[in-house]
Short mmCIF file of N, CA and C in Angstrom, two decimals:
data_model
loop_
_atom_site.label_atom_id
_atom_site.label_comp_id
_atom_site.label_asym_id
_atom_site.label_seq_id
_atom_site.Cartn_x
_atom_site.Cartn_y
_atom_site.Cartn_z
N MET A 1 -0.23 -41.36 15.51
CA MET A 1 0.80 -41.64 14.56
C MET A 1 2.08 -42.00 15.30
N THR A 2 2.79 -43.00 14.80
CA THR A 2 4.03 -43.45 15.42
C THR A 2 5.19 -42.59 14.96
N ASP A 3 5.94 -42.10 15.95
CA ASP A 3 7.12 -41.31 15.59
C ASP A 3 8.39 -42.02 16.06
N ARG A 4 9.51 -41.41 15.82
CA ARG A 4 10.80 -42.03 16.16
C ARG A 4 10.94 -42.24 17.66
N ARG A 5 10.44 -41.33 18.47
CA ARG A 5 10.54 -41.46 19.93
C ARG A 5 9.78 -42.69 20.42
N THR A 6 8.61 -42.91 19.88
CA THR A 6 7.80 -44.06 20.28
C THR A 6 8.51 -45.36 19.91
N ILE A 7 9.04 -45.42 18.71
CA ILE A 7 9.75 -46.61 18.25
C ILE A 7 10.99 -46.84 19.10
N LEU A 8 11.73 -45.78 19.39
CA LEU A 8 12.94 -45.88 20.21
C LEU A 8 12.60 -46.35 21.62
N ALA A 9 11.57 -45.80 22.22
CA ALA A 9 11.16 -46.18 23.57
C ALA A 9 10.74 -47.65 23.61
N ALA A 10 9.99 -48.10 22.62
CA ALA A 10 9.57 -49.50 22.57
C ALA A 10 10.78 -50.42 22.39
N GLY A 11 11.72 -50.02 21.56
CA GLY A 11 12.93 -50.82 21.35
C GLY A 11 13.76 -50.92 22.62
N LEU A 12 13.92 -49.82 23.33
CA LEU A 12 14.68 -49.84 24.58
C LEU A 12 13.99 -50.69 25.64
N ALA A 13 12.68 -50.63 25.72
CA ALA A 13 11.94 -51.46 26.67
C ALA A 13 12.12 -52.94 26.34
N GLY A 14 12.11 -53.28 25.05
CA GLY A 14 12.32 -54.67 24.64
C GLY A 14 13.70 -55.17 25.00
N VAL A 15 14.72 -54.34 24.78
CA VAL A 15 16.09 -54.71 25.13
C VAL A 15 16.23 -54.88 26.64
N ALA A 16 15.61 -54.01 27.41
CA ALA A 16 15.68 -54.10 28.87
C ALA A 16 15.01 -55.37 29.39
N ALA A 17 14.01 -55.87 28.68
CA ALA A 17 13.29 -57.07 29.11
C ALA A 17 14.01 -58.37 28.72
N LEU A 18 14.99 -58.31 27.83
CA LEU A 18 15.64 -59.54 27.34
C LEU A 18 16.22 -60.42 28.45
N PRO A 19 16.98 -59.88 29.41
CA PRO A 19 17.51 -60.78 30.44
C PRO A 19 16.41 -61.49 31.22
N PHE A 20 15.32 -60.79 31.49
CA PHE A 20 14.19 -61.38 32.21
C PHE A 20 13.54 -62.49 31.38
N LEU A 21 13.29 -62.22 30.12
CA LEU A 21 12.64 -63.20 29.26
C LEU A 21 13.54 -64.40 28.95
N ARG A 22 14.85 -64.16 28.84
CA ARG A 22 15.77 -65.22 28.51
C ARG A 22 15.73 -66.34 29.55
N SER A 23 15.49 -66.01 30.82
CA SER A 23 15.48 -67.03 31.87
C SER A 23 14.33 -68.03 31.67
N PHE A 24 13.31 -67.65 30.91
CA PHE A 24 12.19 -68.56 30.68
C PHE A 24 12.35 -69.41 29.42
N ILE A 25 13.24 -69.00 28.52
CA ILE A 25 13.35 -69.76 27.29
C ILE A 25 14.66 -70.53 27.18
N GLU A 26 15.60 -70.30 28.10
CA GLU A 26 16.85 -71.06 28.06
C GLU A 26 16.58 -72.51 28.42
N GLN A 27 17.35 -73.40 27.85
CA GLN A 27 17.26 -74.80 28.21
C GLN A 27 17.94 -75.00 29.54
N PRO A 28 17.44 -75.94 30.37
CA PRO A 28 18.15 -76.27 31.60
C PRO A 28 19.54 -76.81 31.26
N ALA A 29 20.45 -76.74 32.22
CA ALA A 29 21.82 -77.19 31.99
C ALA A 29 21.87 -78.64 31.56
N LEU A 30 21.01 -79.49 32.10
CA LEU A 30 21.04 -80.90 31.74
C LEU A 30 20.65 -81.09 30.29
N ALA A 31 19.62 -80.41 29.85
CA ALA A 31 19.16 -80.56 28.47
C ALA A 31 20.17 -79.98 27.49
N ALA A 32 20.87 -78.96 27.92
CA ALA A 32 21.84 -78.33 27.04
C ALA A 32 23.13 -79.13 26.92
N GLY A 33 23.27 -80.17 27.74
CA GLY A 33 24.43 -81.04 27.63
C GLY A 33 25.70 -80.49 28.27
N THR A 34 25.56 -79.53 29.20
CA THR A 34 26.74 -78.95 29.82
C THR A 34 27.22 -79.74 31.03
N THR A 35 26.44 -80.68 31.52
CA THR A 35 26.82 -81.49 32.66
C THR A 35 27.25 -82.87 32.18
N LYS A 36 28.33 -83.38 32.74
CA LYS A 36 28.84 -84.70 32.37
C LYS A 36 28.34 -85.74 33.37
N PHE A 37 27.91 -86.88 32.86
CA PHE A 37 27.44 -87.97 33.71
C PHE A 37 28.25 -89.22 33.41
N THR A 38 28.35 -90.12 34.40
CA THR A 38 29.19 -91.30 34.23
C THR A 38 28.57 -92.31 33.26
N TYR A 39 27.26 -92.27 33.07
CA TYR A 39 26.58 -93.14 32.11
C TYR A 39 26.04 -92.23 31.03
N ALA A 40 26.63 -92.27 29.85
CA ALA A 40 26.22 -91.36 28.78
C ALA A 40 26.06 -92.13 27.47
N LEU A 41 25.00 -91.82 26.75
CA LEU A 41 24.73 -92.39 25.43
C LEU A 41 24.43 -91.25 24.47
N THR A 42 24.52 -91.52 23.18
CA THR A 42 24.09 -90.54 22.19
C THR A 42 22.57 -90.51 22.19
N ASP A 43 22.01 -89.48 21.60
CA ASP A 43 20.55 -89.39 21.52
C ASP A 43 19.98 -90.60 20.78
N ALA A 44 20.63 -91.04 19.71
CA ALA A 44 20.16 -92.21 18.95
C ALA A 44 20.19 -93.47 19.82
N GLN A 45 21.22 -93.61 20.64
CA GLN A 45 21.29 -94.77 21.54
C GLN A 45 20.20 -94.72 22.61
N TRP A 46 19.94 -93.53 23.15
CA TRP A 46 18.86 -93.39 24.13
C TRP A 46 17.52 -93.75 23.48
N ARG A 47 17.30 -93.26 22.28
CA ARG A 47 16.03 -93.52 21.59
C ARG A 47 15.85 -95.02 21.35
N ALA A 48 16.92 -95.73 21.01
CA ALA A 48 16.85 -97.18 20.78
C ALA A 48 16.65 -97.94 22.08
N LYS A 49 17.18 -97.43 23.18
CA LYS A 49 17.12 -98.11 24.48
C LYS A 49 15.77 -97.95 25.18
N LEU A 50 15.19 -96.76 25.07
CA LEU A 50 14.00 -96.44 25.86
C LEU A 50 12.74 -96.41 25.01
N PRO A 51 11.64 -96.99 25.53
CA PRO A 51 10.36 -96.87 24.82
C PRO A 51 9.89 -95.41 24.80
N GLY A 52 9.00 -95.06 23.90
CA GLY A 52 8.56 -93.69 23.62
C GLY A 52 8.41 -92.75 24.79
N LEU A 53 7.51 -93.04 25.73
CA LEU A 53 7.26 -92.12 26.82
C LEU A 53 8.47 -92.04 27.75
N ALA A 54 9.13 -93.16 28.01
CA ALA A 54 10.31 -93.14 28.88
C ALA A 54 11.40 -92.26 28.26
N TYR A 55 11.59 -92.36 26.96
CA TYR A 55 12.56 -91.51 26.26
C TYR A 55 12.17 -90.03 26.40
N ASP A 56 10.91 -89.72 26.16
CA ASP A 56 10.45 -88.33 26.24
C ASP A 56 10.64 -87.76 27.64
N VAL A 57 10.32 -88.55 28.66
CA VAL A 57 10.45 -88.09 30.05
C VAL A 57 11.91 -87.97 30.45
N LEU A 58 12.67 -89.04 30.30
CA LEU A 58 14.05 -89.06 30.77
C LEU A 58 14.97 -88.12 30.00
N ARG A 59 14.80 -88.04 28.70
CA ARG A 59 15.75 -87.27 27.89
C ARG A 59 15.25 -85.88 27.49
N HIS A 60 13.92 -85.64 27.54
CA HIS A 60 13.39 -84.35 27.10
C HIS A 60 12.42 -83.73 28.10
N GLU A 61 12.48 -84.20 29.35
CA GLU A 61 11.74 -83.60 30.46
C GLU A 61 10.23 -83.53 30.26
N ALA A 62 9.67 -84.51 29.56
CA ALA A 62 8.22 -84.58 29.42
C ALA A 62 7.62 -85.03 30.77
N THR A 63 6.32 -84.99 30.85
CA THR A 63 5.61 -85.45 32.04
C THR A 63 4.50 -86.39 31.61
N GLU A 64 4.43 -87.54 32.28
CA GLU A 64 3.35 -88.48 31.97
C GLU A 64 2.03 -87.97 32.56
N ARG A 65 0.94 -88.45 32.03
CA ARG A 65 -0.38 -88.08 32.56
C ARG A 65 -0.52 -88.63 33.98
N PRO A 66 -1.15 -87.89 34.89
CA PRO A 66 -1.35 -88.41 36.25
C PRO A 66 -2.18 -89.69 36.22
N TYR A 67 -1.90 -90.58 37.14
CA TYR A 67 -2.59 -91.87 37.32
C TYR A 67 -2.40 -92.82 36.14
N SER A 68 -1.43 -92.55 35.26
CA SER A 68 -1.23 -93.43 34.11
C SER A 68 -0.17 -94.50 34.35
N SER A 69 0.65 -94.36 35.39
CA SER A 69 1.72 -95.32 35.65
C SER A 69 1.25 -96.42 36.60
N THR A 70 1.56 -97.66 36.25
CA THR A 70 1.25 -98.79 37.15
C THR A 70 2.07 -98.70 38.44
N LEU A 71 3.20 -97.99 38.40
CA LEU A 71 4.02 -97.86 39.61
C LEU A 71 3.36 -96.98 40.67
N ASN A 72 2.39 -96.20 40.28
CA ASN A 72 1.66 -95.41 41.26
C ASN A 72 0.97 -96.30 42.28
N ASP A 73 0.55 -97.50 41.86
CA ASP A 73 -0.14 -98.44 42.75
C ASP A 73 0.76 -99.57 43.21
N GLU A 74 2.08 -99.43 43.05
CA GLU A 74 3.02 -100.47 43.50
C GLU A 74 3.29 -100.30 44.99
N HIS A 75 2.95 -101.34 45.78
CA HIS A 75 3.07 -101.24 47.24
C HIS A 75 3.94 -102.34 47.85
N ARG A 76 4.56 -103.17 47.01
CA ARG A 76 5.41 -104.22 47.55
C ARG A 76 6.75 -103.65 48.03
N ALA A 77 7.41 -104.41 48.89
CA ALA A 77 8.76 -104.03 49.32
C ALA A 77 9.71 -104.19 48.15
N GLY A 78 10.62 -103.25 47.98
CA GLY A 78 11.57 -103.34 46.88
C GLY A 78 12.24 -102.00 46.62
N THR A 79 12.78 -101.88 45.41
CA THR A 79 13.54 -100.70 45.04
C THR A 79 13.08 -100.16 43.69
N PHE A 80 12.95 -98.85 43.61
CA PHE A 80 12.64 -98.16 42.37
C PHE A 80 13.96 -97.65 41.80
N ALA A 81 14.20 -97.93 40.51
CA ALA A 81 15.48 -97.56 39.88
C ALA A 81 15.22 -96.74 38.62
N CYS A 82 16.27 -96.11 38.13
CA CYS A 82 16.21 -95.33 36.89
C CYS A 82 16.04 -96.26 35.70
N LYS A 83 15.07 -95.98 34.86
CA LYS A 83 14.83 -96.79 33.67
C LYS A 83 15.94 -96.58 32.63
N GLY A 84 16.67 -95.50 32.73
CA GLY A 84 17.73 -95.22 31.78
C GLY A 84 19.01 -95.99 32.06
N CYS A 85 19.41 -96.06 33.34
CA CYS A 85 20.70 -96.67 33.66
C CYS A 85 20.65 -97.69 34.79
N ALA A 86 19.48 -97.96 35.34
CA ALA A 86 19.26 -98.96 36.39
C ALA A 86 19.84 -98.58 37.74
N LEU A 87 20.21 -97.33 37.96
CA LEU A 87 20.71 -96.91 39.28
C LEU A 87 19.56 -96.95 40.28
N PRO A 88 19.70 -97.64 41.42
CA PRO A 88 18.66 -97.61 42.45
C PRO A 88 18.47 -96.18 42.96
N LEU A 89 17.20 -95.75 43.03
CA LEU A 89 16.90 -94.37 43.38
C LEU A 89 16.11 -94.22 44.68
N PHE A 90 15.08 -95.05 44.86
CA PHE A 90 14.19 -94.91 46.01
C PHE A 90 13.86 -96.28 46.60
N ALA A 91 13.86 -96.36 47.92
CA ALA A 91 13.39 -97.56 48.61
C ALA A 91 11.87 -97.49 48.71
N SER A 92 11.20 -98.61 48.57
CA SER A 92 9.73 -98.61 48.65
C SER A 92 9.24 -98.15 50.02
N SER A 93 10.08 -98.27 51.04
CA SER A 93 9.68 -97.83 52.39
C SER A 93 9.50 -96.32 52.47
N THR A 94 10.00 -95.57 51.50
CA THR A 94 9.83 -94.11 51.49
C THR A 94 8.70 -93.65 50.56
N LYS A 95 8.01 -94.60 49.95
CA LYS A 95 6.91 -94.27 49.03
C LYS A 95 5.65 -93.97 49.83
N PHE A 96 4.88 -93.00 49.37
CA PHE A 96 3.60 -92.69 50.02
C PHE A 96 2.61 -92.22 48.95
N ASP A 97 1.33 -92.26 49.29
CA ASP A 97 0.29 -91.82 48.36
C ASP A 97 0.07 -90.33 48.55
N SER A 98 0.55 -89.55 47.59
CA SER A 98 0.44 -88.09 47.68
C SER A 98 -0.89 -87.58 47.14
N GLY A 99 -1.64 -88.46 46.47
CA GLY A 99 -2.90 -88.03 45.87
C GLY A 99 -2.72 -87.24 44.59
N THR A 100 -1.49 -87.16 44.07
CA THR A 100 -1.22 -86.37 42.87
C THR A 100 -1.34 -87.18 41.59
N GLY A 101 -1.26 -88.52 41.70
CA GLY A 101 -1.33 -89.36 40.51
C GLY A 101 0.03 -89.78 39.99
N TRP A 102 1.09 -89.41 40.70
CA TRP A 102 2.45 -89.83 40.34
C TRP A 102 3.08 -90.53 41.54
N PRO A 103 3.94 -91.52 41.29
CA PRO A 103 4.65 -92.15 42.41
C PRO A 103 5.42 -91.07 43.20
N SER A 104 5.23 -91.08 44.52
CA SER A 104 5.85 -90.06 45.36
C SER A 104 6.62 -90.70 46.50
N PHE A 105 7.72 -90.07 46.85
CA PHE A 105 8.63 -90.58 47.88
C PHE A 105 9.04 -89.41 48.76
N TYR A 106 9.36 -89.69 50.05
CA TYR A 106 9.80 -88.59 50.90
C TYR A 106 11.31 -88.47 50.98
N ALA A 107 12.06 -89.45 50.41
CA ALA A 107 13.52 -89.35 50.40
C ALA A 107 14.10 -90.30 49.36
N PRO A 108 15.14 -89.87 48.65
CA PRO A 108 15.84 -90.78 47.73
C PRO A 108 16.89 -91.58 48.49
N LEU A 109 17.44 -92.59 47.85
CA LEU A 109 18.59 -93.29 48.41
C LEU A 109 19.79 -92.36 48.40
N ALA A 110 20.77 -92.64 49.22
CA ALA A 110 21.97 -91.81 49.31
C ALA A 110 22.69 -91.75 47.96
N ASN A 111 23.08 -90.55 47.55
CA ASN A 111 23.86 -90.32 46.33
C ASN A 111 23.17 -90.87 45.07
N ALA A 112 21.85 -90.81 45.03
CA ALA A 112 21.11 -91.36 43.89
C ALA A 112 20.62 -90.29 42.92
N VAL A 113 20.24 -89.13 43.43
CA VAL A 113 19.66 -88.11 42.57
C VAL A 113 20.41 -86.79 42.70
N GLY A 114 20.21 -85.95 41.70
CA GLY A 114 20.69 -84.58 41.72
C GLY A 114 19.52 -83.66 41.45
N THR A 115 19.71 -82.39 41.66
CA THR A 115 18.64 -81.42 41.42
C THR A 115 19.18 -80.22 40.65
N THR A 116 18.28 -79.57 39.92
CA THR A 116 18.59 -78.33 39.22
C THR A 116 17.38 -77.41 39.33
N VAL A 117 17.59 -76.14 39.09
CA VAL A 117 16.50 -75.18 39.09
C VAL A 117 15.76 -75.28 37.77
N ASP A 118 14.44 -75.34 37.82
CA ASP A 118 13.59 -75.44 36.64
C ASP A 118 12.72 -74.19 36.54
N LYS A 119 12.94 -73.39 35.49
CA LYS A 119 12.14 -72.18 35.25
C LYS A 119 11.37 -72.31 33.95
N SER A 120 10.98 -73.53 33.59
CA SER A 120 10.31 -73.75 32.32
C SER A 120 8.89 -73.20 32.29
N ILE A 121 8.30 -72.95 33.44
CA ILE A 121 6.96 -72.36 33.52
C ILE A 121 7.14 -70.90 33.95
N PRO A 122 6.66 -69.96 33.14
CA PRO A 122 6.85 -68.54 33.48
C PRO A 122 6.33 -68.21 34.88
N PHE A 123 7.12 -67.40 35.60
CA PHE A 123 6.79 -66.90 36.93
C PHE A 123 6.74 -68.01 37.99
N MET A 124 7.36 -69.16 37.71
CA MET A 124 7.37 -70.26 38.67
C MET A 124 8.75 -70.91 38.66
N THR A 125 9.29 -71.14 39.83
CA THR A 125 10.57 -71.83 39.95
C THR A 125 10.32 -73.14 40.69
N ARG A 126 10.76 -74.24 40.07
CA ARG A 126 10.63 -75.55 40.70
C ARG A 126 12.02 -76.17 40.80
N THR A 127 12.10 -77.27 41.55
CA THR A 127 13.35 -78.01 41.66
C THR A 127 13.20 -79.32 40.91
N GLU A 128 13.95 -79.45 39.81
CA GLU A 128 13.91 -80.66 39.01
C GLU A 128 14.80 -81.72 39.65
N VAL A 129 14.37 -82.97 39.57
CA VAL A 129 15.14 -84.10 40.08
C VAL A 129 15.61 -84.93 38.90
N HIS A 130 16.90 -85.27 38.89
CA HIS A 130 17.44 -86.10 37.82
C HIS A 130 18.30 -87.22 38.41
N CYS A 131 18.49 -88.25 37.63
CA CYS A 131 19.35 -89.37 38.02
C CYS A 131 20.80 -88.89 38.10
N ARG A 132 21.45 -89.20 39.19
CA ARG A 132 22.83 -88.78 39.38
C ARG A 132 23.79 -89.41 38.36
N ARG A 133 23.50 -90.63 37.90
CA ARG A 133 24.43 -91.32 37.01
C ARG A 133 24.24 -90.97 35.53
N CYS A 134 22.98 -90.91 35.04
CA CYS A 134 22.77 -90.66 33.60
C CYS A 134 22.15 -89.30 33.30
N GLY A 135 21.72 -88.58 34.34
CA GLY A 135 21.13 -87.26 34.12
C GLY A 135 19.68 -87.29 33.67
N GLY A 136 19.07 -88.47 33.63
CA GLY A 136 17.68 -88.58 33.19
C GLY A 136 16.73 -87.80 34.09
N HIS A 137 15.80 -87.08 33.45
CA HIS A 137 14.78 -86.32 34.19
C HIS A 137 13.82 -87.30 34.86
N LEU A 138 13.62 -87.14 36.17
CA LEU A 138 12.73 -88.02 36.91
C LEU A 138 11.43 -87.34 37.31
N GLY A 139 11.49 -86.08 37.66
CA GLY A 139 10.31 -85.35 38.13
C GLY A 139 10.76 -84.11 38.88
N HIS A 140 10.04 -83.77 39.94
CA HIS A 140 10.33 -82.58 40.73
C HIS A 140 10.19 -82.89 42.21
N VAL A 141 10.84 -82.09 43.05
CA VAL A 141 10.71 -82.24 44.50
C VAL A 141 10.06 -80.97 45.04
N PHE A 142 9.13 -81.18 45.98
CA PHE A 142 8.37 -80.08 46.59
C PHE A 142 8.49 -80.19 48.11
N ASP A 143 8.23 -79.11 48.81
CA ASP A 143 8.38 -79.11 50.26
C ASP A 143 7.05 -79.32 50.99
N ASP A 144 6.17 -80.13 50.42
CA ASP A 144 4.87 -80.38 51.05
C ASP A 144 4.66 -81.88 51.34
N GLY A 145 5.74 -82.58 51.62
CA GLY A 145 5.66 -84.02 51.87
C GLY A 145 5.51 -84.34 53.36
N PRO A 146 5.45 -85.63 53.66
CA PRO A 146 5.25 -86.06 55.05
C PRO A 146 6.56 -86.06 55.84
N LYS A 147 6.44 -86.27 57.13
CA LYS A 147 7.61 -86.46 57.98
C LYS A 147 8.27 -87.77 57.58
N PRO A 148 9.53 -87.96 57.73
CA PRO A 148 10.44 -87.13 58.51
C PRO A 148 11.11 -86.00 57.72
N THR A 149 11.04 -85.99 56.39
CA THR A 149 11.76 -84.98 55.62
C THR A 149 10.92 -83.77 55.26
N GLY A 150 9.61 -83.94 55.15
CA GLY A 150 8.75 -82.85 54.68
C GLY A 150 8.83 -82.63 53.19
N LEU A 151 9.48 -83.56 52.48
CA LEU A 151 9.66 -83.42 51.03
C LEU A 151 8.77 -84.41 50.28
N ARG A 152 8.39 -84.01 49.06
CA ARG A 152 7.63 -84.89 48.17
C ARG A 152 8.38 -84.97 46.84
N TYR A 153 9.04 -86.10 46.63
CA TYR A 153 9.69 -86.36 45.35
C TYR A 153 8.61 -86.94 44.44
N CYS A 154 8.08 -86.10 43.57
CA CYS A 154 6.97 -86.47 42.67
C CYS A 154 7.60 -86.93 41.36
N MET A 155 7.63 -88.26 41.14
CA MET A 155 8.39 -88.84 40.04
C MET A 155 7.47 -89.36 38.93
N ASN A 156 7.98 -89.35 37.73
CA ASN A 156 7.29 -89.94 36.59
C ASN A 156 7.54 -91.45 36.63
N GLY A 157 6.48 -92.23 36.67
CA GLY A 157 6.63 -93.68 36.67
C GLY A 157 7.31 -94.18 35.40
N ALA A 158 7.15 -93.47 34.28
CA ALA A 158 7.77 -93.86 33.02
C ALA A 158 9.29 -93.79 33.10
N ALA A 159 9.84 -93.08 34.08
CA ALA A 159 11.28 -92.95 34.24
C ALA A 159 11.85 -93.98 35.20
N LEU A 160 10.98 -94.81 35.77
CA LEU A 160 11.39 -95.75 36.81
C LEU A 160 11.13 -97.19 36.45
N THR A 161 11.87 -98.08 37.09
CA THR A 161 11.56 -99.52 37.10
C THR A 161 11.41 -99.91 38.55
N PHE A 162 10.79 -101.07 38.80
CA PHE A 162 10.64 -101.56 40.16
C PHE A 162 11.14 -102.99 40.25
N SER A 163 11.94 -103.26 41.27
CA SER A 163 12.42 -104.61 41.54
C SER A 163 11.96 -104.99 42.94
N PRO A 164 11.10 -106.04 43.04
CA PRO A 164 10.64 -106.45 44.37
C PRO A 164 11.81 -107.00 45.20
N ALA A 165 11.68 -106.84 46.52
CA ALA A 165 12.70 -107.38 47.42
C ALA A 165 12.67 -108.90 47.37
N LYS A 166 13.84 -109.47 47.53
CA LYS A 166 13.93 -110.94 47.54
C LYS A 166 13.44 -111.46 48.88
N ALA A 167 12.65 -112.53 48.84
CA ALA A 167 12.07 -113.09 50.08
C ALA A 167 13.08 -113.87 50.86
#
């Protein structure tokens, strides 16, 4: 039979767990709109500008299915840019085949991306990568990449465009 002590103990345990649980359900700072970017649109403007999956990835941190982006197989010389604001992000010379199914790079261009802590998966902390100019979600960076940086910028192709180098 449940008595007042049992109810009180359960309530206190729940209150003690709130700070821990809150870290998993809070929105990242970018999604919450607390960070200002030099290229900013309303949600309605973003929705009109970006096709479905690009909107979901860039503005709501979705992830495309692996091996679904044509940019995964793009091997020409050129530049990968943000689909939201056209800021150049990665040189094709830094692209490599990570075997993950997403376009991967070992380094971004200078002053092109920013990062934030991502705790959207319980008991896991990742580093989210976003466009420095518009704040669009691009993917995540991991420390299992090739030399010279040892980093793997695992990007959603839906968040990128590609411009071949001029001959």
